[in-house]
Coordinates of C-alpha atoms in Angstrom, one line a residue:
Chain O
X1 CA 129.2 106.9 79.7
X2 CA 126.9 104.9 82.1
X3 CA 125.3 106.8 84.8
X4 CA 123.2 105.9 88.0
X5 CA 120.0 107.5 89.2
X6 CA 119.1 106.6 92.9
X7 CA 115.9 107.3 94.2
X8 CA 114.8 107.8 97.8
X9 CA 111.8 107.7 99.6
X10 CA 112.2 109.3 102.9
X11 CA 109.1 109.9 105.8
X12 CA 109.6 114.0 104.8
X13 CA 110.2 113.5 100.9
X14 CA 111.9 112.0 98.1
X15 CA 115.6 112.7 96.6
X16 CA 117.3 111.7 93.8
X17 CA 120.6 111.7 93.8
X18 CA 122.7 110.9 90.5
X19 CA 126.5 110.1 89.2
X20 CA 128.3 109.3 86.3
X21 CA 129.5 105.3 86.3
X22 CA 132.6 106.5 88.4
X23 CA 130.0 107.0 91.0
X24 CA 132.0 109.4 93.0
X25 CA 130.9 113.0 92.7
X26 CA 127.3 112.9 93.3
X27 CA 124.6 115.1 92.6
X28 CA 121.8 115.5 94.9
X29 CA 117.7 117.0 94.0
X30 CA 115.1 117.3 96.3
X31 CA 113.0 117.1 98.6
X32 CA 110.4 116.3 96.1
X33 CA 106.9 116.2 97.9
X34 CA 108.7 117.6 101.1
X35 CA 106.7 116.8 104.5
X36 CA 105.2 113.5 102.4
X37 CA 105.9 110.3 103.6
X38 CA 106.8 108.4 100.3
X39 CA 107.1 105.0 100.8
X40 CA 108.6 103.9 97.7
X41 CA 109.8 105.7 93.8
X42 CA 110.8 103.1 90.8
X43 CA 111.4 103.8 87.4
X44 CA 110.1 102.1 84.5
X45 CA 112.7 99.7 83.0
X46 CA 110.6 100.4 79.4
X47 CA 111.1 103.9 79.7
X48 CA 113.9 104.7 82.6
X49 CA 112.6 108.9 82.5
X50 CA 109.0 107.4 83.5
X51 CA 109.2 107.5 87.7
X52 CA 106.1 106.7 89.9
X53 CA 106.2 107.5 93.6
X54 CA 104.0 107.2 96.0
X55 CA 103.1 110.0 98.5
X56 CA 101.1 109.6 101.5
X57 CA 100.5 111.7 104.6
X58 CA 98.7 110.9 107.6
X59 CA 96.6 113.6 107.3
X60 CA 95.8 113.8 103.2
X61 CA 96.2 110.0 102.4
X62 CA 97.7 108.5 99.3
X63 CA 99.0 110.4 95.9
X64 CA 100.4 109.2 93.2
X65 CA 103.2 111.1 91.4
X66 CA 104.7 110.4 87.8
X67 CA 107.9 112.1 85.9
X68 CA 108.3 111.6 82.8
X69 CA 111.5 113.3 82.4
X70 CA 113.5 111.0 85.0
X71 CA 112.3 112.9 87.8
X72 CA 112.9 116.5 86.9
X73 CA 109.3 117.0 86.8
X74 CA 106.2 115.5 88.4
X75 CA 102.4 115.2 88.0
X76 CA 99.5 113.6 89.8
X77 CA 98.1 112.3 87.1
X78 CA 94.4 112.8 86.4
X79 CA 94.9 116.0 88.2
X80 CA 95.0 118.4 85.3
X81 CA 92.2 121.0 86.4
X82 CA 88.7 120.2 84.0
X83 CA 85.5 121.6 84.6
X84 CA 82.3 119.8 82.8
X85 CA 81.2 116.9 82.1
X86 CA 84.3 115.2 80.8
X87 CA 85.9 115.6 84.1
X88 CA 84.6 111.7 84.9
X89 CA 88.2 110.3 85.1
X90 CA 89.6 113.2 86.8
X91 CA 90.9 112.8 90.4
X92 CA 91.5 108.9 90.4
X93 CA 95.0 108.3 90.7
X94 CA 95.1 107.6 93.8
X95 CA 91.7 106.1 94.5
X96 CA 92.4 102.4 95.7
X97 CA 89.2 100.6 96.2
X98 CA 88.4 97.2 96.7
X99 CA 86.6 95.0 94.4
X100 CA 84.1 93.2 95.8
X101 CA 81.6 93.2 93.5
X102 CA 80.1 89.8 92.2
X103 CA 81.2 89.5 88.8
X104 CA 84.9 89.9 89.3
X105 CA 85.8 90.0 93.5
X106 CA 84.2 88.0 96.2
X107 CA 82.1 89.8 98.7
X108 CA 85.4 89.3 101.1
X109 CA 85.7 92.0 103.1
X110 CA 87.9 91.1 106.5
X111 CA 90.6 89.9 107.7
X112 CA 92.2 88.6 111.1
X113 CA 92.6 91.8 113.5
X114 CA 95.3 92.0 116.2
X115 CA 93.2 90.2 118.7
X116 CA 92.2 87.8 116.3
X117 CA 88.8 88.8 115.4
X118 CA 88.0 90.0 112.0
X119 CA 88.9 93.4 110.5
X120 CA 87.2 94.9 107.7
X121 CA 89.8 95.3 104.7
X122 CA 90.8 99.5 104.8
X123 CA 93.3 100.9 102.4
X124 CA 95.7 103.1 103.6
X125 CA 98.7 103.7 101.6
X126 CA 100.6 102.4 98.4
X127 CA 103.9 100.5 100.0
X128 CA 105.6 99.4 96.7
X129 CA 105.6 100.4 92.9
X130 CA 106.5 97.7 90.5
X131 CA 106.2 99.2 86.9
X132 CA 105.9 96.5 83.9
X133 CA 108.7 95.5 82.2
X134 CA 107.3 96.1 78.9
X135 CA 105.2 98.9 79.0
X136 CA 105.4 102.3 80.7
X137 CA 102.3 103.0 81.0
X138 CA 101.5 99.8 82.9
X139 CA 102.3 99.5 86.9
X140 CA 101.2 97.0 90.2
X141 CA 100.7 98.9 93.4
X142 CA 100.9 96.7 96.7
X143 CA 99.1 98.5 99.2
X144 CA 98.0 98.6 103.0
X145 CA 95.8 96.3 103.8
X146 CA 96.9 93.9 101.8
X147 CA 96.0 93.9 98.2
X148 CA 97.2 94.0 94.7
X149 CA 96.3 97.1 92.2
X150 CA 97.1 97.6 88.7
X151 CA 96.8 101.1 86.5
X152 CA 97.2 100.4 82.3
X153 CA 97.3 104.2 82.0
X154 CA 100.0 105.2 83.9
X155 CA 98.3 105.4 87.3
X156 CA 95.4 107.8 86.2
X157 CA 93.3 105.0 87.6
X158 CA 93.6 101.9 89.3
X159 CA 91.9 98.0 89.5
X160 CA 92.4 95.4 92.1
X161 CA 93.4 92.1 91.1
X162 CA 90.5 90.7 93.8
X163 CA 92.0 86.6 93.0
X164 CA 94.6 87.8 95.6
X165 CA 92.6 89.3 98.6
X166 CA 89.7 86.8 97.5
X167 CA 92.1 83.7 98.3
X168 CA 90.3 81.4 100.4
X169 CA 93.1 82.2 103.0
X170 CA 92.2 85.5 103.2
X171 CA 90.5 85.5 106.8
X172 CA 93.4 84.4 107.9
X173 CA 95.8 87.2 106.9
X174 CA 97.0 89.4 110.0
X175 CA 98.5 92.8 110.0
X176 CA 102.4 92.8 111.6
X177 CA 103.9 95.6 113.4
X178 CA 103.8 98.1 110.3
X179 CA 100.8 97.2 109.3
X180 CA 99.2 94.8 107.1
X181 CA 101.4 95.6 103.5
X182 CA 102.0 94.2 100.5
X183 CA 105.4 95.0 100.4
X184 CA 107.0 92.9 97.7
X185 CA 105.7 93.0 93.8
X186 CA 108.8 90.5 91.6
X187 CA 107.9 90.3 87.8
X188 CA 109.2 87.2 86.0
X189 CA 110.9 88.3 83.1
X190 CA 110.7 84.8 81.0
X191 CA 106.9 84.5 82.0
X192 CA 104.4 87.3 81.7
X193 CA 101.6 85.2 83.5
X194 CA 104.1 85.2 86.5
X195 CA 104.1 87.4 89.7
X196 CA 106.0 86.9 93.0
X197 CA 104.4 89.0 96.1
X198 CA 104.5 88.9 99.7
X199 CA 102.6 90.4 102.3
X200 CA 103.6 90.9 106.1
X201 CA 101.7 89.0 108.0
X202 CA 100.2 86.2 105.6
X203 CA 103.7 85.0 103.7
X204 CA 104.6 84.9 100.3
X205 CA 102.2 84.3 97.2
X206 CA 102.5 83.4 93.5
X207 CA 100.5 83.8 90.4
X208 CA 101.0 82.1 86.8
X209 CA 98.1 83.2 85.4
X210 CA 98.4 87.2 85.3
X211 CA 96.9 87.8 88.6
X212 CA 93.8 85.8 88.1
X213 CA 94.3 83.2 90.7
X214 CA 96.9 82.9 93.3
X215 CA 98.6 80.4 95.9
X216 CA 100.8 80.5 98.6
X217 CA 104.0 79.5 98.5
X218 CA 105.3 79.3 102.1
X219 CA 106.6 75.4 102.8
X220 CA 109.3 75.2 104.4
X221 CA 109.0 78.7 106.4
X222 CA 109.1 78.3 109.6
X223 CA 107.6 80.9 112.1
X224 CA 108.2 79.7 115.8
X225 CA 106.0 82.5 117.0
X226 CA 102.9 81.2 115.7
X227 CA 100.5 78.3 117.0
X228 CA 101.9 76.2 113.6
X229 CA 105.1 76.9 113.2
X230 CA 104.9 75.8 109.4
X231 CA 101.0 77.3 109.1
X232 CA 100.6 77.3 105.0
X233 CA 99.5 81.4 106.1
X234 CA 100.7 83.7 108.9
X235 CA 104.6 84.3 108.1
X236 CA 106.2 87.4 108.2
X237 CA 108.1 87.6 105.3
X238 CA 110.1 90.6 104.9
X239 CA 111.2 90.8 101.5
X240 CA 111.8 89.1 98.7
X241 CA 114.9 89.0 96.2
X242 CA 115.0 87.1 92.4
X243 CA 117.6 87.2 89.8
X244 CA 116.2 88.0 86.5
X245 CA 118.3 85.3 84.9
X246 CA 117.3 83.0 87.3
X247 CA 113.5 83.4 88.0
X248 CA 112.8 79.9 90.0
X249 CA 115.6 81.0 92.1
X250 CA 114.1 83.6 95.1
X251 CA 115.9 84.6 98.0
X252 CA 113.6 85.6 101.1
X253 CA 114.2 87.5 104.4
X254 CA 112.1 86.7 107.1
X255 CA 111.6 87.9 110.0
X256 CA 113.9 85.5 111.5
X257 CA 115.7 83.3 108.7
X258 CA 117.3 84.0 105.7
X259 CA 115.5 81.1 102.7
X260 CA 116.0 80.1 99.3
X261 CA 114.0 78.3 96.7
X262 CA 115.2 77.3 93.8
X263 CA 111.6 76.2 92.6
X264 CA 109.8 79.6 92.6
X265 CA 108.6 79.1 95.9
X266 CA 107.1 75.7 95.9
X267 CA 109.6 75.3 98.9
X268 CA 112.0 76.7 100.8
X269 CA 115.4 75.9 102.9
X270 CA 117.3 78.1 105.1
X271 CA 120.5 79.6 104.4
X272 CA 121.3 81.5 107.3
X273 CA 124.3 79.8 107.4
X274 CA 127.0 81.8 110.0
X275 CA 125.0 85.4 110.0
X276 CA 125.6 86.4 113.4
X277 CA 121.9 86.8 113.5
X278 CA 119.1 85.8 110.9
X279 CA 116.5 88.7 111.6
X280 CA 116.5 91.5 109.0
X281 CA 114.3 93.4 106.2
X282 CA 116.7 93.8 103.4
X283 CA 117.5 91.3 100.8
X284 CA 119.2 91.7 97.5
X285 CA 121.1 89.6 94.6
X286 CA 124.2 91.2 92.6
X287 CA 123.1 92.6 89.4
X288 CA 126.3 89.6 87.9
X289 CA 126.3 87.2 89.9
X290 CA 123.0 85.3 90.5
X291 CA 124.4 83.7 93.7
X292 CA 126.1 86.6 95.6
X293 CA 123.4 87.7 97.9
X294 CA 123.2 90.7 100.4
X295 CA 121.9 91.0 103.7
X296 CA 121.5 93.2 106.8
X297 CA 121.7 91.1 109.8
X298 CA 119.7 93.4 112.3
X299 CA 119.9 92.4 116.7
X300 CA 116.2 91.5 117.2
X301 CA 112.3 91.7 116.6
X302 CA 112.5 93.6 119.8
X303 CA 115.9 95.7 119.2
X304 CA 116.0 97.2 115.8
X305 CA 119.3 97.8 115.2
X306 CA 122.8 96.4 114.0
X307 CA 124.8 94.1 116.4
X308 CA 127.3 95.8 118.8
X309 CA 126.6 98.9 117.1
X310 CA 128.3 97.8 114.1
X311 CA 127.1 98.5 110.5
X312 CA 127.7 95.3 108.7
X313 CA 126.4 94.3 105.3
X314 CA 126.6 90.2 105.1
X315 CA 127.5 89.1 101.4
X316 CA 127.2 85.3 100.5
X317 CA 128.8 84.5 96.9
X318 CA 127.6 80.9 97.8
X319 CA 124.0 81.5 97.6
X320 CA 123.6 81.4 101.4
X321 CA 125.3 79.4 104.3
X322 CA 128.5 81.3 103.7
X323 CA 128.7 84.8 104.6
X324 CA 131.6 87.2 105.2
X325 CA 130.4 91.2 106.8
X326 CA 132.1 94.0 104.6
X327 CA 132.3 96.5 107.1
X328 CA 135.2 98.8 105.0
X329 CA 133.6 102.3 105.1
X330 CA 130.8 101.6 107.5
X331 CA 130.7 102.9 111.5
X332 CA 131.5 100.1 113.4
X333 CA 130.8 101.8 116.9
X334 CA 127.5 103.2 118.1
X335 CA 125.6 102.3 115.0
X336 CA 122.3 102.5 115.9
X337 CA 120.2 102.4 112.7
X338 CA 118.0 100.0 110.7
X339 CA 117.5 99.3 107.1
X340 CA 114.1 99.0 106.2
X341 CA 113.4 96.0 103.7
X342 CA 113.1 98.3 100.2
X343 CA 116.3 100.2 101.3
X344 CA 118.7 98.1 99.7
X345 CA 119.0 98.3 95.8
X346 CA 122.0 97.5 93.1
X347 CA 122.9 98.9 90.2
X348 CA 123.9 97.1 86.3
X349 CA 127.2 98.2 86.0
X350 CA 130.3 96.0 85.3
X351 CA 131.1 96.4 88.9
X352 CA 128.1 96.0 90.5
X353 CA 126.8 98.9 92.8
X354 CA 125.0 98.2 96.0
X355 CA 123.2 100.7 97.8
X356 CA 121.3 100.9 100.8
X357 CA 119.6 103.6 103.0
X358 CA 119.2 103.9 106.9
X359 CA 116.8 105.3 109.4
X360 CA 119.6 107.7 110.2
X361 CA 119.1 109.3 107.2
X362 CA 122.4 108.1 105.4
X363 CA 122.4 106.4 102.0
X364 CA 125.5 104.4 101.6
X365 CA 127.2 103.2 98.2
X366 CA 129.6 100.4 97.0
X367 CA 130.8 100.6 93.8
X368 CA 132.4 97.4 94.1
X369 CA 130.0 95.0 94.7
X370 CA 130.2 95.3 98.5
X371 CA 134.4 95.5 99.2
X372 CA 134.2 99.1 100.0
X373 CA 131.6 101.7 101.0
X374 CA 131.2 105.6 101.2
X375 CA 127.9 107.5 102.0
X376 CA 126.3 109.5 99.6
X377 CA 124.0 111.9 101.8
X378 CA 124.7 111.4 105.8
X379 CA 121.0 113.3 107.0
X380 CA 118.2 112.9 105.2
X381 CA 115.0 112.2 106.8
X382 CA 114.4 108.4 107.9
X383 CA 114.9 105.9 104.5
X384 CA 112.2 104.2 103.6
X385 CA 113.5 102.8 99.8
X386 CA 116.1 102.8 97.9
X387 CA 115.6 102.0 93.9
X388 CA 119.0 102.3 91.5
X389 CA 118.3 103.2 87.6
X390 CA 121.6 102.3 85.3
X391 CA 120.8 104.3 82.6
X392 CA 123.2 104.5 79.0
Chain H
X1 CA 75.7 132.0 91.4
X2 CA 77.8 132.5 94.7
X3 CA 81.3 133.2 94.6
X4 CA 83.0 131.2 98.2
X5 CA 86.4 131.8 99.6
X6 CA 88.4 128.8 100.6
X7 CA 91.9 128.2 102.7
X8 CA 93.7 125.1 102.1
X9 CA 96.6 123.9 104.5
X10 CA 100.2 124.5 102.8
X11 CA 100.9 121.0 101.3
X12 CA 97.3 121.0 99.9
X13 CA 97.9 124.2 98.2
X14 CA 101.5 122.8 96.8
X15 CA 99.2 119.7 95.5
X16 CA 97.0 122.4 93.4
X17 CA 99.3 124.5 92.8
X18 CA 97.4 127.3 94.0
X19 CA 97.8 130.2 96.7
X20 CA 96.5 130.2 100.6
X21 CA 93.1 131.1 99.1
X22 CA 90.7 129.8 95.8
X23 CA 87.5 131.2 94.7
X24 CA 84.9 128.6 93.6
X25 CA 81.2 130.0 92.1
X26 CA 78.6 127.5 93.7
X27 CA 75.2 127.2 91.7
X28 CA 73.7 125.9 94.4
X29 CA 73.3 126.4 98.6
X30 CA 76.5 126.8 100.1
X31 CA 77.5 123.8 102.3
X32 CA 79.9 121.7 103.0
X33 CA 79.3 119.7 100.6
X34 CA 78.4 121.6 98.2
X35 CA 81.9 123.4 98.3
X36 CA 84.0 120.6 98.8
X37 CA 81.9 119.4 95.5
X38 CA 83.1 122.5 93.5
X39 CA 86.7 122.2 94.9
X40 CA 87.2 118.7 93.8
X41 CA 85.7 119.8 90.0
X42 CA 88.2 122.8 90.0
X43 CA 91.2 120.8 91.7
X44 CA 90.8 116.9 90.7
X45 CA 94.3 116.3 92.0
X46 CA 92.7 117.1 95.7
X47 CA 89.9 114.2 95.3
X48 CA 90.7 112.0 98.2
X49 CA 92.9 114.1 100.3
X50 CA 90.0 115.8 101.9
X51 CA 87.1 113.5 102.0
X52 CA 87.1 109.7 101.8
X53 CA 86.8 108.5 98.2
X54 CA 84.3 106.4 98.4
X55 CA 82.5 106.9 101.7
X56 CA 82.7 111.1 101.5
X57 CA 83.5 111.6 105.4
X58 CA 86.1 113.6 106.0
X59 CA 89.4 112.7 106.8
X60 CA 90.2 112.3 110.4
X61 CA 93.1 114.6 110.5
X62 CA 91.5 117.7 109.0
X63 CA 88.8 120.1 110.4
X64 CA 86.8 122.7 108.7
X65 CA 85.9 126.0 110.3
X66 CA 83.5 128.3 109.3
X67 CA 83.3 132.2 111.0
X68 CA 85.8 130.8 114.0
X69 CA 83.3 127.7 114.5
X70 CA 84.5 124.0 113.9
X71 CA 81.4 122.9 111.7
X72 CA 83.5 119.5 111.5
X73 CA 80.6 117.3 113.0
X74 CA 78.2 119.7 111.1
X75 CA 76.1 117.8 108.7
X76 CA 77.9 118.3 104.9
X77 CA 74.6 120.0 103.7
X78 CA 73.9 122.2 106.4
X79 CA 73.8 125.7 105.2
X80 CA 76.9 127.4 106.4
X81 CA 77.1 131.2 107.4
X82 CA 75.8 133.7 105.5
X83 CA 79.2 135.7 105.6
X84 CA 81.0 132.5 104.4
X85 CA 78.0 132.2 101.1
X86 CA 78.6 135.6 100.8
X87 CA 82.5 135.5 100.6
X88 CA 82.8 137.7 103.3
X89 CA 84.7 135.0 105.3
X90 CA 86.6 132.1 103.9
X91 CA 85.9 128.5 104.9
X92 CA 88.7 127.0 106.7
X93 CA 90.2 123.7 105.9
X94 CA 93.0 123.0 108.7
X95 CA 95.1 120.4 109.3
X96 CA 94.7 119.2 113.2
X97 CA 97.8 119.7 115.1
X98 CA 99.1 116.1 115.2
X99 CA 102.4 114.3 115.0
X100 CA 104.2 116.0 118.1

């Protein structure tokens, strides 16, 4: 029987809670890493036991963690304890450094600052794991301030891919309220070459070539908060959504609007449709149906929560426009939460799961693609993410 | 050879997998540096959590104290105490109090 692993990142830990394909009885583990702030787990769809989370803390910066037995275990890899001279490669796991060396970055080392002078680029955490397809060994890291890492060796070390930072846009590129992340990492699964990311505040960008060189792909967003409304850089794209059977197809959540391209970005069209409001951070497509989309409509930039107090998940079957709340199993009174945009996940099963986790702590489950829901865990720490492995 | 003391803050020693307290032997004057050198040979997985990468300056969060003195705007290799090269005292590595 088919069974579910969901992984949490909380701002005190990481839990992983599991079920058999019923998904009723559930089984909770952790904190792992408790008192670290872990900003996102994912598993490795080559090798589903293969988990890398990233761990961060104010006061001790960025770790990296890897299982290899689905989570039962962990290991900062490069950590093992070596003494001599063969201890070169020990300790770099979670050493993020920007290339800016001749040969292979550009000598690029700011960006636009708050009050619009420029900022030297800083790392500061890891905000989203994407592990290859193919290999497990091989995984992107989208970090804060913006960039674009990627470890062969299963994060024992790590290399910018500088053609991102390096884009002559770059100067241009401004940190949003959280910070200046890279917050979305999309692999094409019919092209190799291809790579879908987006970075709050600078927009959405696209590579065919592997991560060598990189453009934006932002017409049609429109941003009425900035000088330019339709500014090729500058939006504050939230998150990013593709079908793998449909990889042209991508589904965006701004930070107002709800978009759609169905040309891998070149353009984009809204599709907020009749959402009560278009401002959110979650996006998600049914693991089926590659036009039934979710959202989380939240109030406001300025008021971080659901509508009336009402937790209500929007589903469009129509690929945006149409939307209908599912709101069976949800508090509909004095629902002050928010979703934060990699809290929403779903799982592979015939009847799709979809899952999504709350600044209140509670992770909530449908096992029918959105009809009905039922919490999992009602007070963990603050959800960051929310990743779903279907596993045989 | 100089055997050192040195207390790391709880989620530190979780990250080593150690107790409140390691012993490092320094082959050379006993700094800040120098131990935070010999800490990151013993304990790899603590390489960045202390001290910057890249730039070596501690991070902003932490403190080190040495015989109830903050030496953390001490100069890395200025010699420290004699009681903490002896291993009389331990070196201190605190996390400020932060967060509310």
């Amino acid at each position: 029987m088919s069974k579910v692993r969901v992984l949490v990142g909380t701002r005190k830990g990481a839990f992983i809670l599991s079920a058999d394909g019923k998904r009723q009885n559930w089984d909770v583990s952790g904190p792992h890493f408790a008192g670290w702030e872990i900003y996102h787990m994912k598993g490795s769809p080559a090798d589903p036991n293969r988990i890398y989370a990233s761990q961060s803390s104010g006061w001790f910066g960025q770790v990296l963690q890897v299982s290899k037995d689905g989570g039962k275990t962990w290991d900062a890899p490069g950590g093992d304890i070596k003494i001599g001279p063969d201890s070169f490669n020990a300790g770099k796991s979670n050493k993020f450094v920007y290339d800016t060396s001749d040969a292979t970055g550009k000598p690029l080392t700011t960006h636009q600052w708050y009050d619009g002078t420029q900022h030297p680029w800083e790392f500061k955490r890891v905000w989203h794991l994407e592990p290859s397809l193919t290999d497990p060994d091989t995984v992107y890291a989208g970090v804060e301030d913006a960039a674009l890492f990627i470890s062969k060796d299963g994060a024992k070390s790590w290399q910018e891919l500088p053609g991102l930072r390096g884009h002559d846009t770059g100067p241009k590129w401004q940190p949003g309220a959280g910070g200046m992340c890279l917050h979305t990492v999309i692999l094409d699964p019919s092209n190799a070459g291809r790579i879908f990311i987006a970075i709050s505040a600078a927009g959405a960008f696209r590579t065919d070539d592997a991560g060598k060189t990189w453009r934006p792909i932002n017409k049609g967003l429109k941003s009425q908060f900035l000088p330019d409304p339709a500014t090729e850089v500058g939006h504050c794209v939230h998150h990013v959504a593709m079908h793998p059977s449909r990889p042209n197809t991508l589904f965006m959540q701004k930070h107002w609007d709800v978009m759609r391209s169905d040309n891998a970005g070149d353009s984009w069209q809204e599709v907020s449709g009749n959402l009560p409001t278009d401002f959110g951070f979650v996006i998600d497509v049914h693991a089926h149906e590659p036009e039934t989309i979710y959202v989380v409509p939240i109030k406001s930039d300025g008021e971080h929560f659901p509508l009336e107090g009402k937790l209500r998940v929007y589903r469009s079957r129509t690929g945006g426009n149409e939307w209908e709340a599912l709101t069976k199993g949800l508090p509909q009174q004095d629902c002050y939460v928010n979703i934060l945009r990699d809290a929403m996940a779903v799982d592979a099963l015939d009847s799709c799961g979809i899952y999504f986790g709350t600044t209140g702590g509670q992770v909530y489950a449908s096992s029918d693609a959105g009809d009905t829901w039922a919490p999992i865990v009602q007070n963990l720490p603050p959800v960051f993410s929310v990743e779903v492995q279907t596993l045989k | 050879m100089t055997q050192v003391r040195v207390v790391l803050p709880q989620h530190l020693r979780t990250l080593a997998h150690v107790g409140a307290e390691v012993q490092l032997e320094l082959d050379r004057e006993v700094t800040q540096r120098s131990i935070l050198d010999a800490l990151e040979m013993s304990y790899p997985m603590l390489c960045g959590t202390i001290r910057d990468h890249v730039t070596q300056e501690r991070r902003p969060f932490l403190r080190f104290f040495a015989c109830a003195e903050d030496w953390s705007h001490e100069r890395p290799d200025a010699p420290l105490p004699r009681a903490i090269a002896s291993g009389e005292e331990p070196f201190l590595i605190v996390g400020a109090i932060a967060g509310g």
